[in-house]
Coordinates of C-alpha atoms and ligand atoms in Angstrom, one line a residue:
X240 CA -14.9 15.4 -2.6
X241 CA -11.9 15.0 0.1
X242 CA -8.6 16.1 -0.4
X243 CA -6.9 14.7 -3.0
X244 CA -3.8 12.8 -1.2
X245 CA -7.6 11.1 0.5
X246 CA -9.3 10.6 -2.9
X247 CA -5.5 9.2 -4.5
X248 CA -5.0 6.7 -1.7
X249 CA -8.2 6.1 -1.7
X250 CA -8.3 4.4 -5.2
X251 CA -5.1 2.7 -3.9
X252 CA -7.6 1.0 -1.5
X253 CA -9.8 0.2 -3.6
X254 CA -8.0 -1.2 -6.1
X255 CA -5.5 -3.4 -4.1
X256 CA -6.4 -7.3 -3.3
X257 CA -3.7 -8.1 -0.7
X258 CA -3.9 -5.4 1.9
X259 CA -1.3 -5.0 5.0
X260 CA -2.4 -2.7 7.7
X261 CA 0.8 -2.0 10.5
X262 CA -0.2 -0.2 13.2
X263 CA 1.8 1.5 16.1
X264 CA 1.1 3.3 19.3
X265 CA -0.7 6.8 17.5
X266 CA -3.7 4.2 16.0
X267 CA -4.4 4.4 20.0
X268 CA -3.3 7.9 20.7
X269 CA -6.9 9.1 20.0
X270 CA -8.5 6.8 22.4
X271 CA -6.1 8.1 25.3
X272 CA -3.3 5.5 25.1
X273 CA -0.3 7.3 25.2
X274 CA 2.4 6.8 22.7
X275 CA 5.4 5.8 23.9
X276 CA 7.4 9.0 23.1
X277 CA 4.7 11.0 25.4
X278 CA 5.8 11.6 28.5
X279 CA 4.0 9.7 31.3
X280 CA 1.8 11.2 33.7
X281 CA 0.8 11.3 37.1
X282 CA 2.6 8.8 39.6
X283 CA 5.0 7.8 36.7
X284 CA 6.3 11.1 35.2
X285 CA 9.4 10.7 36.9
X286 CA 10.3 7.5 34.8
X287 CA 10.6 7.6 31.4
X288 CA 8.6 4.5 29.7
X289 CA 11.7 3.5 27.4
X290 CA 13.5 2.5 30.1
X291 CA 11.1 0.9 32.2
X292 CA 10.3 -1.3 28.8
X293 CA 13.2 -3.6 29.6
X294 CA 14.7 -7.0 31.3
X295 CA 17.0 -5.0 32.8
X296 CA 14.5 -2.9 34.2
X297 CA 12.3 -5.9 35.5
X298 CA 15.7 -7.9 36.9
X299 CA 16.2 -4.6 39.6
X300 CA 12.9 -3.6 40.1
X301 CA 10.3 -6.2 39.3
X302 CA 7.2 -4.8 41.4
X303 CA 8.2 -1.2 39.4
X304 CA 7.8 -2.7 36.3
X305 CA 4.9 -4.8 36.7
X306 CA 3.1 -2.1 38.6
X307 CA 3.7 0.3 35.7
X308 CA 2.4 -2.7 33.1
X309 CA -0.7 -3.2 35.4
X310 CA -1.4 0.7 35.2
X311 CA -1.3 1.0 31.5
X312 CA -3.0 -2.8 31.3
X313 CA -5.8 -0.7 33.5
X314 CA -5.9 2.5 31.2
X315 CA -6.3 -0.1 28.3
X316 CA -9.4 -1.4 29.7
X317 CA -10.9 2.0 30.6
X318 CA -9.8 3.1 26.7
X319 CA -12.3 2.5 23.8
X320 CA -11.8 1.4 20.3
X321 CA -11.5 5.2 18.0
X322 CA -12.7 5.2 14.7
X323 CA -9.6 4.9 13.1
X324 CA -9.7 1.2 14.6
X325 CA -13.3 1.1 13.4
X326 CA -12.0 2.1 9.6
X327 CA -9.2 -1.1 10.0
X328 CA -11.8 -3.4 11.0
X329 CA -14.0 -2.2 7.9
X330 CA -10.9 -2.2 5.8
X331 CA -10.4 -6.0 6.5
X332 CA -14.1 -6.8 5.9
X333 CA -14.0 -5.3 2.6
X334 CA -10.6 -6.8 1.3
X335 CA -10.7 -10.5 2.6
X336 CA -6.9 -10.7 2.6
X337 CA -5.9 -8.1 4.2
X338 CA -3.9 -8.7 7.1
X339 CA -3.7 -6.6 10.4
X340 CA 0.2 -6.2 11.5
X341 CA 0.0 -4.7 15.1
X342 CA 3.0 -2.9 17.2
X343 CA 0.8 -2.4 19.9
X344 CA 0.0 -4.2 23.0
X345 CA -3.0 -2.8 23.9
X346 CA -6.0 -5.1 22.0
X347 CA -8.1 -1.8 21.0
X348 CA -7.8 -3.9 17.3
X349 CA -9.6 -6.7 18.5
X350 CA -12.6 -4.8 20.5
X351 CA -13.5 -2.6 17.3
X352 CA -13.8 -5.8 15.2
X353 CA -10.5 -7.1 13.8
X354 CA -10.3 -10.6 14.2
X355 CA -6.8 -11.4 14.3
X356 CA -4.4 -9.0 14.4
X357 CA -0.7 -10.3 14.1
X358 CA 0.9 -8.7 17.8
X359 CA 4.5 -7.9 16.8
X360 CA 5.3 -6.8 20.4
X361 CA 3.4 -9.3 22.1
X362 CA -0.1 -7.6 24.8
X363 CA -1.0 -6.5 27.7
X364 CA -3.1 -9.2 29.2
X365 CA -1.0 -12.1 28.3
X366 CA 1.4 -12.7 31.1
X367 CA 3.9 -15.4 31.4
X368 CA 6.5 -16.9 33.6
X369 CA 9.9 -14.8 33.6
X370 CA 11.7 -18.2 34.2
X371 CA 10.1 -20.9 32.8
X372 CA 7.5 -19.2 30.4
X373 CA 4.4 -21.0 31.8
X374 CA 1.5 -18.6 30.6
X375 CA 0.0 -17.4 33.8
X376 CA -3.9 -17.1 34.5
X377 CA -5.5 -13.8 33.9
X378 CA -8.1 -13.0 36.4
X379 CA -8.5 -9.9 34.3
X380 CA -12.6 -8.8 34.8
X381 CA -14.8 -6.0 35.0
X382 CA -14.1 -5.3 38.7
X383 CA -10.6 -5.0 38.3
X384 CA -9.0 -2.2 41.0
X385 CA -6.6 0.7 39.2
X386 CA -2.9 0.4 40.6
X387 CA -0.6 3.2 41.1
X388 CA 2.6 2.3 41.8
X389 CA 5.1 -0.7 42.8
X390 CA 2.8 -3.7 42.7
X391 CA 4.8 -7.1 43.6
X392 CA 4.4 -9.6 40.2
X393 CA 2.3 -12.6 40.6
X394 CA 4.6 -16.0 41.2
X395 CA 3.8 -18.7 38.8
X396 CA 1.9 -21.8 39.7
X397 CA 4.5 -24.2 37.9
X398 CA 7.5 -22.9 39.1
X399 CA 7.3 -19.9 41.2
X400 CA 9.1 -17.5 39.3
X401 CA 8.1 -14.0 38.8
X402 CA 5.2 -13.5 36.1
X403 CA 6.0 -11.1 33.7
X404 CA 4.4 -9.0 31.4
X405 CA 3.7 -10.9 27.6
X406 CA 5.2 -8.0 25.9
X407 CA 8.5 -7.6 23.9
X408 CA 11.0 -6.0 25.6
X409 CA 14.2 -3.5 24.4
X410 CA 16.7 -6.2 23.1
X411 CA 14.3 -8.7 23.0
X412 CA 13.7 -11.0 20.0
X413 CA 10.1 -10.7 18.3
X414 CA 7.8 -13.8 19.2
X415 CA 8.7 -15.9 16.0
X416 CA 5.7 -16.8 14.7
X417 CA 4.5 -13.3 14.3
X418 CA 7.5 -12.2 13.2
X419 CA 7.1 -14.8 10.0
X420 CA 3.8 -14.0 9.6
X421 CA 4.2 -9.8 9.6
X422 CA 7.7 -10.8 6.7
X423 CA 5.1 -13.1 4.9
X424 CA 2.1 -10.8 4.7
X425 CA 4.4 -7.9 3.6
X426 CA 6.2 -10.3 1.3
X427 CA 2.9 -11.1 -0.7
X428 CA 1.0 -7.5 -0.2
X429 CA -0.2 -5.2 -3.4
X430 CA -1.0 -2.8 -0.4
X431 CA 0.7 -1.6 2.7
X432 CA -1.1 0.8 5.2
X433 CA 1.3 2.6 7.9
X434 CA -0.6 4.1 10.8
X435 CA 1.1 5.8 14.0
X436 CA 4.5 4.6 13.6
X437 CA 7.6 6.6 14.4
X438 CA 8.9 3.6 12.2
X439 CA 12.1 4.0 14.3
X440 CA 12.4 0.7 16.2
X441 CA 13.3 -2.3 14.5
X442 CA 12.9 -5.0 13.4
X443 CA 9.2 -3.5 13.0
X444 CA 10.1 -0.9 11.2
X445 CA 11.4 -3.1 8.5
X446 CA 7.9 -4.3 7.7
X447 CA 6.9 -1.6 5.4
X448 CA 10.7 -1.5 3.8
X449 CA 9.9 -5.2 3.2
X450 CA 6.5 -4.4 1.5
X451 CA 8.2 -1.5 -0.5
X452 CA 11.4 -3.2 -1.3
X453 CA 8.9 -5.9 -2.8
X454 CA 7.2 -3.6 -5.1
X455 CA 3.8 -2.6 -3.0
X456 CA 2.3 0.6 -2.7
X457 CA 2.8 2.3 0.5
X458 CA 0.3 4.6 2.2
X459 CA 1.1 6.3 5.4
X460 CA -1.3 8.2 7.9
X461 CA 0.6 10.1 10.8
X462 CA 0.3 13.6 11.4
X463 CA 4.2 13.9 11.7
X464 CA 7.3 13.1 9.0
X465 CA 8.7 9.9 10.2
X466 CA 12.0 8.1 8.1
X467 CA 8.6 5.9 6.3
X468 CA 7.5 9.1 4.1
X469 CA 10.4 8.2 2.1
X470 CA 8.9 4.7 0.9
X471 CA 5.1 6.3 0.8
X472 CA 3.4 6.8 -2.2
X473 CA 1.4 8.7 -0.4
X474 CA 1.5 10.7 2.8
X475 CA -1.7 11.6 5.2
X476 CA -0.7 13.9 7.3
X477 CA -2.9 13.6 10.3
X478 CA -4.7 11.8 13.0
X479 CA -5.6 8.5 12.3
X480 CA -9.3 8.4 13.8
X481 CA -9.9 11.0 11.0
X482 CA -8.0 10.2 8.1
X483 CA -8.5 6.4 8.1
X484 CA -12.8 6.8 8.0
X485 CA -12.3 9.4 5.5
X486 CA -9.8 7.2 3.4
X487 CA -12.2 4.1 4.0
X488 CA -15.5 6.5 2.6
X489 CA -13.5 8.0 -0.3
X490 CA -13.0 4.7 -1.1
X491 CA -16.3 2.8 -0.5
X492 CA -18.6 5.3 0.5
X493 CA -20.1 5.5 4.4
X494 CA -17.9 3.1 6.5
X495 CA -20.7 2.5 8.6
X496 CA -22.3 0.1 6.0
X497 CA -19.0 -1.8 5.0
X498 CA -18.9 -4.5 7.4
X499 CA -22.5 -5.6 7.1
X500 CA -21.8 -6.1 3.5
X501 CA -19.2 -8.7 4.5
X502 CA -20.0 -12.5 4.2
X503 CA -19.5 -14.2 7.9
X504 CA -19.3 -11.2 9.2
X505 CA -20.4 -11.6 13.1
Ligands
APR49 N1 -2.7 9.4 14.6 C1 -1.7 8.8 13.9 N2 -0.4 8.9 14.3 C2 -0.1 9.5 15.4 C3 -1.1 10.1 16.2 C4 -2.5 10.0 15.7 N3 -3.5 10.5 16.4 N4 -0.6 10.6 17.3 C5 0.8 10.4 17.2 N5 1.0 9.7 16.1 C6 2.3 9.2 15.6 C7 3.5 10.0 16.0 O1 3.7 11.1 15.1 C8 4.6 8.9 16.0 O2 5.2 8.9 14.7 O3 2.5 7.9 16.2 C9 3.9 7.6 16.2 C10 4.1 7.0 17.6 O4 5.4 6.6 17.7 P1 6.0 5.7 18.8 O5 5.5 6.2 20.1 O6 7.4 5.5 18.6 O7 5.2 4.3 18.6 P2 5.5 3.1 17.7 O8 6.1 3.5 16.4 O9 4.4 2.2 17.8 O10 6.7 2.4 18.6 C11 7.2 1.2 18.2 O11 8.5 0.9 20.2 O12 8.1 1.8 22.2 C12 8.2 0.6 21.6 O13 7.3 -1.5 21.7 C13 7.0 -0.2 21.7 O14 5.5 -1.0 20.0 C14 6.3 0.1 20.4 C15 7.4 0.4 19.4

């Protein structure tokens, strides 16, 4: 028997039909993406990541910025899935409507088996045009050489502009469509899992107050209190590449087996 916030949430799980799992940057911090309140190592520990993550930023320095997006587009690729991805993946193959509500940029999600997770802030390897929003070609492959440093952006072939990274900025709006989708799928959810969100930047952060507000369960896993314990029905306090496997056995035994038992699953 696991602990019994495990074994409560557990029958949450397994009870709920419409499942919404929102993930932020700790659902990666175990497979050595750092979050975004880490400090940065290396060549970039002078510069602090919440201010590089800006148009502002990009307007005065766009080789800094895109040199620091190709580094952590690099450490992405180097990265594996963790477990905890692994347990999200099983989670959706178990409960056909769940839906997978991303913050992060990285697409650990999709290599551990989820097949379309909703990216709130936009990724990493889906570049566009600063000027005229063109989506730029992504030469992105195995060979691909680490950068450390400045690195000049790309131009775009339709216009010329600068390409810039396909992530959502500070003060930027959400991409709309996910945006509707993340309000829908919290709208209409028995279920919400938080994992590895400071639940402090917004409008994200309103997805699980939306689920909540709506009458839906809330379970969180973070190994920290963030402002979201308050709308939990239950709190996991720790990592997520442990508690989410254990949540996902307490609920239907070894996780291992759970996707296979999936119809069309590939
Ligand atoms: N497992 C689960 N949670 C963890 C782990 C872990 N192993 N390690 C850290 N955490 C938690 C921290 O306690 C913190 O609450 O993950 C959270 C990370 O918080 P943030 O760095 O603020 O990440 P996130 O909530 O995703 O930030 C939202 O802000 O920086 C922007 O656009 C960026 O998508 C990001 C958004």
């Amino acid at each position: 028997m696991g602990h019994p916030a495990t074994q409560e949430a557990a029958a949450l799980l397994d009870q709920a039909e419409r499942v919404v799992v929102f993930t932020g940057a700790g659902m990666s911090a175990e497979s050595g993406v750092p979050t975004f309140r880490d400090a940065l190592t290396g060549l970039w520990q002078r510069f602090d990541a919440q201010a590089l993550a800006t148009p502002e930023a990009f307007r005065a320095d766009p080789a800094l910025v895109w040199g620091w997006y190709e580094w952590r587009r690099h450490a992405v690729q180097q990265a594996q899935p963790n477990a905890g991805h692994r347990a999200v993946a099983a989670i959706e193959a178990r409960v056909p409507n769940t839906v997978l509500v991303t913050q992060n940029v990285d697409d650990l999600h999709e290599r551990a088996g989820s097949a379309n997770p909703v990216h709130l802030h936009g990724s990493l390897f889906a570049p566009r045009c600063s000027a005229c929003a063109h989506p730029a070609s992504t030469p992105y492959g195995e060979a691909d050489e680490p950068t450390d440093g400045p690195v000049p952006p790309p131009r775009c072939a339709r216009c010329a502009a600068d390409i810039r990274p396909g992530v959502v900025w500070f003060g930027e709006a959400l991409p709309t469509a996910a945006l509707e989708a993340a309000v829908e799928a919290a709208s209409s959810c028995d279920l919400l899992v938080t994992v590895g969100t400071s639940g402090l930047v917004y409008p994200a952060a309103e997805i699980p107050q939306v689920a909540a507000r709506l009458g839906a369960t809330v379970i969180q896993v973070n190994p920290e209190e963030t402002p979201l314990d308050r709308v939990a029905t239950v709190n996991l306090r720790g990592p997520a590449a442990r508690v989410l496997p254990a949540l996902v056995e307490a609920a239907w035994g070894d996780t291992d087996q759970v996707p296979d038992e999936s119809p069309g699953d590939a």
